[in-house]
Short mmCIF file of C-alpha atoms and ligand atoms in Angstrom, two decimals:
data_model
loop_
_atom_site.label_atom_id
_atom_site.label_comp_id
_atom_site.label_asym_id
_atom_site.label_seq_id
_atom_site.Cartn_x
_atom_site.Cartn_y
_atom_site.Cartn_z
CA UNK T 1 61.57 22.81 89.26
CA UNK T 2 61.98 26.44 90.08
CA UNK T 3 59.65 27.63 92.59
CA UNK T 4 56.72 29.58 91.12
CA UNK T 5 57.25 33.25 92.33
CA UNK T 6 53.65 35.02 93.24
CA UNK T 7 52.73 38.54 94.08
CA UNK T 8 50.06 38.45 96.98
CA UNK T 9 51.61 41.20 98.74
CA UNK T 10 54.05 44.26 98.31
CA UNK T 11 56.83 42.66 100.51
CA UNK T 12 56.25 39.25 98.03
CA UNK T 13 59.58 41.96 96.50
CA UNK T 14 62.57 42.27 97.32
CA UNK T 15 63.25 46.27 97.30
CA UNK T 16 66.25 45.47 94.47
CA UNK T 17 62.97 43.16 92.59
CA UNK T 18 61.35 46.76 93.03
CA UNK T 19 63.83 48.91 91.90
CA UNK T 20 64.27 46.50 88.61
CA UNK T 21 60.42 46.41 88.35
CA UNK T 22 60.30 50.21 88.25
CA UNK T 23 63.24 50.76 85.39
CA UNK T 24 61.79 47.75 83.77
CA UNK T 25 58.61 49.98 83.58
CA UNK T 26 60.61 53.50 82.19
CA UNK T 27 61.94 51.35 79.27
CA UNK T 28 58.30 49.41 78.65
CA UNK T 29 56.38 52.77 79.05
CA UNK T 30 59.10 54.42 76.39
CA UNK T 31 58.20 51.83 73.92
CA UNK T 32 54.64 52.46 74.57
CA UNK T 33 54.63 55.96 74.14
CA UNK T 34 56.61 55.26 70.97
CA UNK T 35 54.18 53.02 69.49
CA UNK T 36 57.41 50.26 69.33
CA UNK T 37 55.54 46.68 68.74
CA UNK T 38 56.74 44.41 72.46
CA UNK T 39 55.49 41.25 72.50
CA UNK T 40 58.17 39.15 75.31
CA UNK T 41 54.41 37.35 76.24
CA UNK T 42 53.48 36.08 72.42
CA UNK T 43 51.33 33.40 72.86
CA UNK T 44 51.36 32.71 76.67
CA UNK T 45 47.92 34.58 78.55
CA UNK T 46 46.31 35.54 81.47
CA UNK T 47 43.01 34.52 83.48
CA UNK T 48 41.38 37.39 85.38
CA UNK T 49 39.45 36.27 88.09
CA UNK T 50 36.84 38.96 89.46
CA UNK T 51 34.79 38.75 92.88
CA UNK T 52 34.42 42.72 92.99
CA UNK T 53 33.93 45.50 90.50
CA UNK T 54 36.87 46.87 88.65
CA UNK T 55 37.55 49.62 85.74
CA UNK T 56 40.93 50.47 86.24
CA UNK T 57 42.46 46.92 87.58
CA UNK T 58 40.31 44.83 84.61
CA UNK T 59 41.36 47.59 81.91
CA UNK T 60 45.27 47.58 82.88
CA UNK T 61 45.60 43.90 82.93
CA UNK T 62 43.46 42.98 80.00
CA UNK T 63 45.44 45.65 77.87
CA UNK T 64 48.54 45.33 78.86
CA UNK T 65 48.37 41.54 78.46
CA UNK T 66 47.58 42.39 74.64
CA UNK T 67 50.14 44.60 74.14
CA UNK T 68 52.78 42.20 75.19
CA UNK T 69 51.60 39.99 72.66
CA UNK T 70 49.63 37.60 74.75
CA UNK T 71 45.95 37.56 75.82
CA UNK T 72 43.59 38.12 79.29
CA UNK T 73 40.48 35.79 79.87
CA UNK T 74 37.97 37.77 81.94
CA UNK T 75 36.12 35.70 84.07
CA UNK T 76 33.66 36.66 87.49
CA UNK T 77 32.93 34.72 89.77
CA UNK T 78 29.27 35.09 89.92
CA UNK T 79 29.23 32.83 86.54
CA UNK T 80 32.20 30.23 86.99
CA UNK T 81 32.00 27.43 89.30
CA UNK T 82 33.72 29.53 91.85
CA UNK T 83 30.45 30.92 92.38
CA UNK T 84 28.45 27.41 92.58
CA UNK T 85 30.76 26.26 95.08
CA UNK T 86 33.31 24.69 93.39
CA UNK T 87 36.29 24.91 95.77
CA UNK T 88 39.81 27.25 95.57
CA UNK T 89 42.01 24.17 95.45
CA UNK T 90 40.73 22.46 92.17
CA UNK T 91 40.02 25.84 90.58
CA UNK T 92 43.34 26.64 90.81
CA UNK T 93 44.35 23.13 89.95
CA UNK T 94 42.58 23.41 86.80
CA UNK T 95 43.10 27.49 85.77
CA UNK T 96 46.29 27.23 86.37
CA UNK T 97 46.77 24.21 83.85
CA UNK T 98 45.40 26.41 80.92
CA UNK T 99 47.14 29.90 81.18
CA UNK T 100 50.47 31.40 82.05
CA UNK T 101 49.39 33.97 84.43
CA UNK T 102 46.14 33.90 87.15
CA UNK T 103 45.32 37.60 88.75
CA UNK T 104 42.41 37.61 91.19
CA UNK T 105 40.62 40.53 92.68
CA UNK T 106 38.57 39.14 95.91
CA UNK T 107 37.46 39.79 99.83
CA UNK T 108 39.84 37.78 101.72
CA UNK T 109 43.59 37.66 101.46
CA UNK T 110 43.25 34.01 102.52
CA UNK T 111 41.56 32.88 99.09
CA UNK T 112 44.39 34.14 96.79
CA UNK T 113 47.09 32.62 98.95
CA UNK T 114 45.27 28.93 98.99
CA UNK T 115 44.83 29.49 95.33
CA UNK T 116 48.41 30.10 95.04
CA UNK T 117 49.52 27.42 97.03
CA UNK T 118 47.36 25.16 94.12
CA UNK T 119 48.79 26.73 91.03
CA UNK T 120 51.48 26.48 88.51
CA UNK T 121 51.82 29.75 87.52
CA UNK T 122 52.41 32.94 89.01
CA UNK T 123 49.29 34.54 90.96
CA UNK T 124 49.19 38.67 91.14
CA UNK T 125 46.73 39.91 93.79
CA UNK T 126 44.76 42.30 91.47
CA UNK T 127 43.00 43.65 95.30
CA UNK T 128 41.90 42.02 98.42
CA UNK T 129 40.15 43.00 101.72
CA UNK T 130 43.88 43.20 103.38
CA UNK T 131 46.10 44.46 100.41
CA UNK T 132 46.24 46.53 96.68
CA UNK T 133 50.04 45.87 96.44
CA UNK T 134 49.82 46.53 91.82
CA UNK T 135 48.21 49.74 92.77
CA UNK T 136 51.49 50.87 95.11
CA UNK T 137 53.62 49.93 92.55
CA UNK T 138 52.40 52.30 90.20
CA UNK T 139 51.73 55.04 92.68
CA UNK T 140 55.25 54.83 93.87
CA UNK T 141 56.71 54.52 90.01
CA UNK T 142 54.54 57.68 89.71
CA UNK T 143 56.15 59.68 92.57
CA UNK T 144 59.83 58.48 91.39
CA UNK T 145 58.65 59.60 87.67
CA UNK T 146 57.96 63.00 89.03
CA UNK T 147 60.43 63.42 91.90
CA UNK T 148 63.01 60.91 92.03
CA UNK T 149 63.96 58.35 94.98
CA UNK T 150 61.16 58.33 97.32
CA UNK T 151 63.73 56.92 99.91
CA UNK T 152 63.47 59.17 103.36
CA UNK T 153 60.64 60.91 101.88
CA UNK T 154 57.37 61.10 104.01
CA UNK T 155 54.11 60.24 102.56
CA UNK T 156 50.73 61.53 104.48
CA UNK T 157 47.69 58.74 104.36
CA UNK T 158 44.72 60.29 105.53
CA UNK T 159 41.53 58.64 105.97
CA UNK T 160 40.33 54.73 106.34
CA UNK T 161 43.53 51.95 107.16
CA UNK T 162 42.62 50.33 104.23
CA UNK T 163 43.83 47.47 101.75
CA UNK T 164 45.68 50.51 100.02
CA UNK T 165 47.09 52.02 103.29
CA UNK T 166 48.27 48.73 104.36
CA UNK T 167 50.24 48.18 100.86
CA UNK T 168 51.80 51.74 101.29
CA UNK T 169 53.22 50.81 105.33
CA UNK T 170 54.74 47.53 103.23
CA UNK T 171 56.39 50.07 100.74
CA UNK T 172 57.49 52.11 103.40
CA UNK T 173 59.49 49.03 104.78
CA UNK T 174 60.98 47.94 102.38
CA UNK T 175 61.49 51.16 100.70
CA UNK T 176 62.71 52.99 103.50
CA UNK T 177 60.43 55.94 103.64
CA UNK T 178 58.15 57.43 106.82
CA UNK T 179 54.32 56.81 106.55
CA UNK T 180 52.32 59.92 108.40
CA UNK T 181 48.72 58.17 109.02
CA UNK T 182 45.82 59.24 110.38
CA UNK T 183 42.77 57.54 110.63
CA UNK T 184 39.34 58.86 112.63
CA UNK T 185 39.21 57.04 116.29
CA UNK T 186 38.19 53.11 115.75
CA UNK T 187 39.54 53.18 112.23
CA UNK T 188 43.57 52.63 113.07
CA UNK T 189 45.75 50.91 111.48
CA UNK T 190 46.02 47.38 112.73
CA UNK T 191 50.37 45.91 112.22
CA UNK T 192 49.29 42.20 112.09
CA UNK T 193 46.81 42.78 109.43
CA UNK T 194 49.09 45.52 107.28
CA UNK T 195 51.85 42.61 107.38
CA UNK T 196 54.55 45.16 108.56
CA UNK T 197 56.77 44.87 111.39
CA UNK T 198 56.50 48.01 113.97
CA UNK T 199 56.35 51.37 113.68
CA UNK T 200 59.65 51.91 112.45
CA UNK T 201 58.43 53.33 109.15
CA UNK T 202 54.69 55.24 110.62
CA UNK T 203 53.85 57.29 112.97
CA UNK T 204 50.01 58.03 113.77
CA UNK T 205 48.63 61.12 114.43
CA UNK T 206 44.96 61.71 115.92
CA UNK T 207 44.94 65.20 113.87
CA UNK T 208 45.00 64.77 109.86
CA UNK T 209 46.29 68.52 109.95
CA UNK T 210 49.23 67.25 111.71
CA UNK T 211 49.65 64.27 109.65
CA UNK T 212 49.61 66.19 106.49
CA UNK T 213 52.35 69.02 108.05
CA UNK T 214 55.83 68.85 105.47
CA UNK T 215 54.76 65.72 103.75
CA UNK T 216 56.18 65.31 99.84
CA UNK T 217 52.67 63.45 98.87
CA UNK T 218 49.01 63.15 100.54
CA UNK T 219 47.08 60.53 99.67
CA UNK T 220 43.86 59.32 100.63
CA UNK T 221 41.27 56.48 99.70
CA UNK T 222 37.40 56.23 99.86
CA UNK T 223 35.94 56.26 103.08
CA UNK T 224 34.18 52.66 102.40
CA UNK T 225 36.16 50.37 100.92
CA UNK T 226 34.17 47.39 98.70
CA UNK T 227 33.15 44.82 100.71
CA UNK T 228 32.21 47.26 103.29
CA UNK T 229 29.18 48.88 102.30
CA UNK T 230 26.89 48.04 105.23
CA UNK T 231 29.03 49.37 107.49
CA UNK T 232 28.25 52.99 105.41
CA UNK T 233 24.64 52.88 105.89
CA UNK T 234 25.74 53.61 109.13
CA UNK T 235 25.30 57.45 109.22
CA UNK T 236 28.12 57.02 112.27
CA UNK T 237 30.65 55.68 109.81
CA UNK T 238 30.30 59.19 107.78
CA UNK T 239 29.89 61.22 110.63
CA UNK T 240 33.60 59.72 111.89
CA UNK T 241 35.07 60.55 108.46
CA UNK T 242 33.81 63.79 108.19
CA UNK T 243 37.15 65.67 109.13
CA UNK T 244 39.19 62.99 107.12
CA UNK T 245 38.49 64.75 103.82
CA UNK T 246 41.53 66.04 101.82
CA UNK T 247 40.84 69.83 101.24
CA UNK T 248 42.92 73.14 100.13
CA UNK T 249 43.73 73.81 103.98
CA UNK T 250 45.54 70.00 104.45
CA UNK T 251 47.47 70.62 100.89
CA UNK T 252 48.54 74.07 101.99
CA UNK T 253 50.22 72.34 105.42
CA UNK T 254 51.94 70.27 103.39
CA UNK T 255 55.20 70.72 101.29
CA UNK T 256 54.90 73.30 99.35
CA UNK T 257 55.78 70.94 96.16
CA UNK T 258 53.50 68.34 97.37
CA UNK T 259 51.87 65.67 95.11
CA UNK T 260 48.48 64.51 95.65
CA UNK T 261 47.69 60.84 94.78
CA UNK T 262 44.47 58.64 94.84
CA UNK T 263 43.97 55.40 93.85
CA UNK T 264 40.38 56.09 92.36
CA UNK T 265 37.48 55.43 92.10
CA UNK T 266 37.18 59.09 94.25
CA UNK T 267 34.22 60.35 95.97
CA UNK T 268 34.57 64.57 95.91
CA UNK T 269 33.19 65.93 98.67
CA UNK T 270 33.71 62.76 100.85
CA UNK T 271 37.38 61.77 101.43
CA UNK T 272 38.67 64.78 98.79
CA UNK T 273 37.54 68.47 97.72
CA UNK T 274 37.01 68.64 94.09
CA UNK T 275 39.45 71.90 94.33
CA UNK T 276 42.37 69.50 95.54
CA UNK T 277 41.59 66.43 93.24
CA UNK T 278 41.19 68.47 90.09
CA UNK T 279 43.90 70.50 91.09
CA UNK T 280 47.99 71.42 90.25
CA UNK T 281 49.18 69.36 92.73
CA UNK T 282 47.03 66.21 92.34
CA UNK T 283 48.49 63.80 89.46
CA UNK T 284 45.95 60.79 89.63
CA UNK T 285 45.42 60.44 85.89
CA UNK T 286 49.49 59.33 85.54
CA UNK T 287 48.68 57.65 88.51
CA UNK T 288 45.76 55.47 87.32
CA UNK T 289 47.95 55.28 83.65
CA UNK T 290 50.94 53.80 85.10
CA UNK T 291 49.04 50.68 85.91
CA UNK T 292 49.33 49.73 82.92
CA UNK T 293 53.26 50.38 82.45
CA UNK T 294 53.84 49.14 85.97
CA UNK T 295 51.96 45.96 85.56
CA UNK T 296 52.98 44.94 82.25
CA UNK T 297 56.46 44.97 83.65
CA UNK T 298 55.23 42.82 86.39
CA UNK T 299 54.14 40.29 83.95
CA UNK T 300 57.13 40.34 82.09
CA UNK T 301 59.21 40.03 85.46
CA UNK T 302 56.64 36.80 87.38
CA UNK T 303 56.93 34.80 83.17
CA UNK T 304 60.26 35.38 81.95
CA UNK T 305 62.29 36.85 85.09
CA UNK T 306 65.19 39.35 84.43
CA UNK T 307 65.33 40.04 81.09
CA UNK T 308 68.29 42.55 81.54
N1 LIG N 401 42.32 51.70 91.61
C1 LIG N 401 41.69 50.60 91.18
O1 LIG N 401 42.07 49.47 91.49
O2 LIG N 401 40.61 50.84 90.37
P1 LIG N 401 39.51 49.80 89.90
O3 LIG N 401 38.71 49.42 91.12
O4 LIG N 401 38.71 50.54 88.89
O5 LIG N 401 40.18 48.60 89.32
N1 LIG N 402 40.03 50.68 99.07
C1 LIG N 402 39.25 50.60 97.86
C2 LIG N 402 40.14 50.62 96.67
C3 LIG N 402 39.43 50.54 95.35
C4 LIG N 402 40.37 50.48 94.18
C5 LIG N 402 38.40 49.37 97.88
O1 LIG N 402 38.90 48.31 98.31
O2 LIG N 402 37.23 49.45 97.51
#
């Protein structure tokens, strides 16, 4: 039996998996946008497993499962057995005996991989403490859609090192582009934890202004990621953020054809000004849309393989 191939991480793909993920997308999003029916998933569906809140993630899956021509289950964990204790291994055992497809959205990276290592069928990590890696694949698809290869091109992460910074050093890897971070004091970016090798592919910089100086895209993430809340009722936690927040100034130091991405939910004021968010150079709502055509070519890709 062919092992079953999971997505936990970014670097779970190969960059060639990546580039065939991404032109898989083009010719599903096409179709889409054509109202052409596509159903390569008729009949097979996928179980949705939710420890943390979710609009965009839930919305994308459940969706695109449907349009494929298959079906999501939506289940939290607060009113499974999950919840009462039941443990990973014979969840998995069991979920994965009843559906094609598991995604999960928890805290810890270590949950999804035990539940992978008890399942069938492929397991997507729909977000985790550690790692977003279906929201880089759509912000990256996004940034090809609008300006080609994003090979040598240098991408500016300002704010917390975060499950979604993490995911974007992976890309850089394996996509071969430079990561400009910076993070307030205390808030760096930890290698073990991102799952990347060196610094090959990032270089850190104690001034965002610097950071942000000739990058192609600036992207940020809420200064508190879920999970993490107590840690904001610590006035100090804001207070070291404070100069982390995306404004005209940062967007002007960058290229001058600069994109601005954010994986949303955003807070304005906080980690971006309204002004740049709701601005020319910001392109979130693609961004948060290509989920969906990114992920249903995931799907397609972790059931059926190549199909091309
Ligand atoms: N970006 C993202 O994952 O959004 P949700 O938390 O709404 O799913
Ligand atoms: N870093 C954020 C992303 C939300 C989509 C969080 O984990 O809450």
């Amino acid at each position: 039996m062919q092992p079953v191939k999971h997505f936990l991480q970014l670097k779970d793909l190969a960059p060639d998996e990546l580039d065939y993920l991404f032109e898989r997308t083009r010719a599903i999003k096409s179709k889409f946008k054509s109202y052409q029916q596509y159903w390569p998933l008729q009949d097979r569906s996928l179980v949705m497993i939710f420890e943390k809140h979710s609009t965009r993630t839930r919305l994308s899956f459940e969706a695109g499962m449907n349009q494929l021509g298959g079906s999501a289950i939506y289940m939290h964990t607060r009113d499974s057995q999950l919840g009462r204790g039941e443990s990973v291994e014979d969840a998995a055992k069991v979920i994965s005996r009843m559906c094609d497809m598991v995604m999960i959205r928890t805290f810890e990276q270590d949950m999804i991989e035990r539940f992978s290592q008890h399942s069938r069928v492929p397991v997507i990590n729909g977000l985790t403490n550690e790692y977003h890696p279906c929201q880089i694949l759509a912000d990256i698809f996004t940034f090809v859609e609008k300006r080609g290869s994003i090979k040598g091109k240098t991408v500016a992460w300002i704010g917390d090192s975060n499950n979604v910074c993490n995911t974007w050093l992976q890309a850089a890897e394996l996509l071969d582009f430079n990561m400009y971070v910076s993070t307030p004091p205390g808030f760096e970016v930890e290698t073990d934890r991102a799952g990347v090798h060196g610094t090959a592919h990032f270089e850190s910089f104690a001034d965002p202004m610097q950071a942000v100086r000739g990058a192609d895209l600036v992207t940020t993430d809420v200064w508190t990621s879920m999970g993490f809340e107590s840690e904001s009722e610590n006035v100090e936690r804001l207070k070291a953020f404070e100069n982390w927040q995306v404004d005209a100034a940062m967007m002007g130091a960058a290229s001058g054809d600069s994109l601005f991405m954010h994986c949303l939910p955003a807070h304005r004021g906080e980690e971006v000004a309204a002004e740049v968010i709701d601005g020319p150079q910001s392109v979130v709502w693609d961004e948060a849309e290509n989920r969906l055509h990114t992920q249903k070519a995931l799907m397609e890709f972790l059931v059926l393989g190549r199909v091309n």
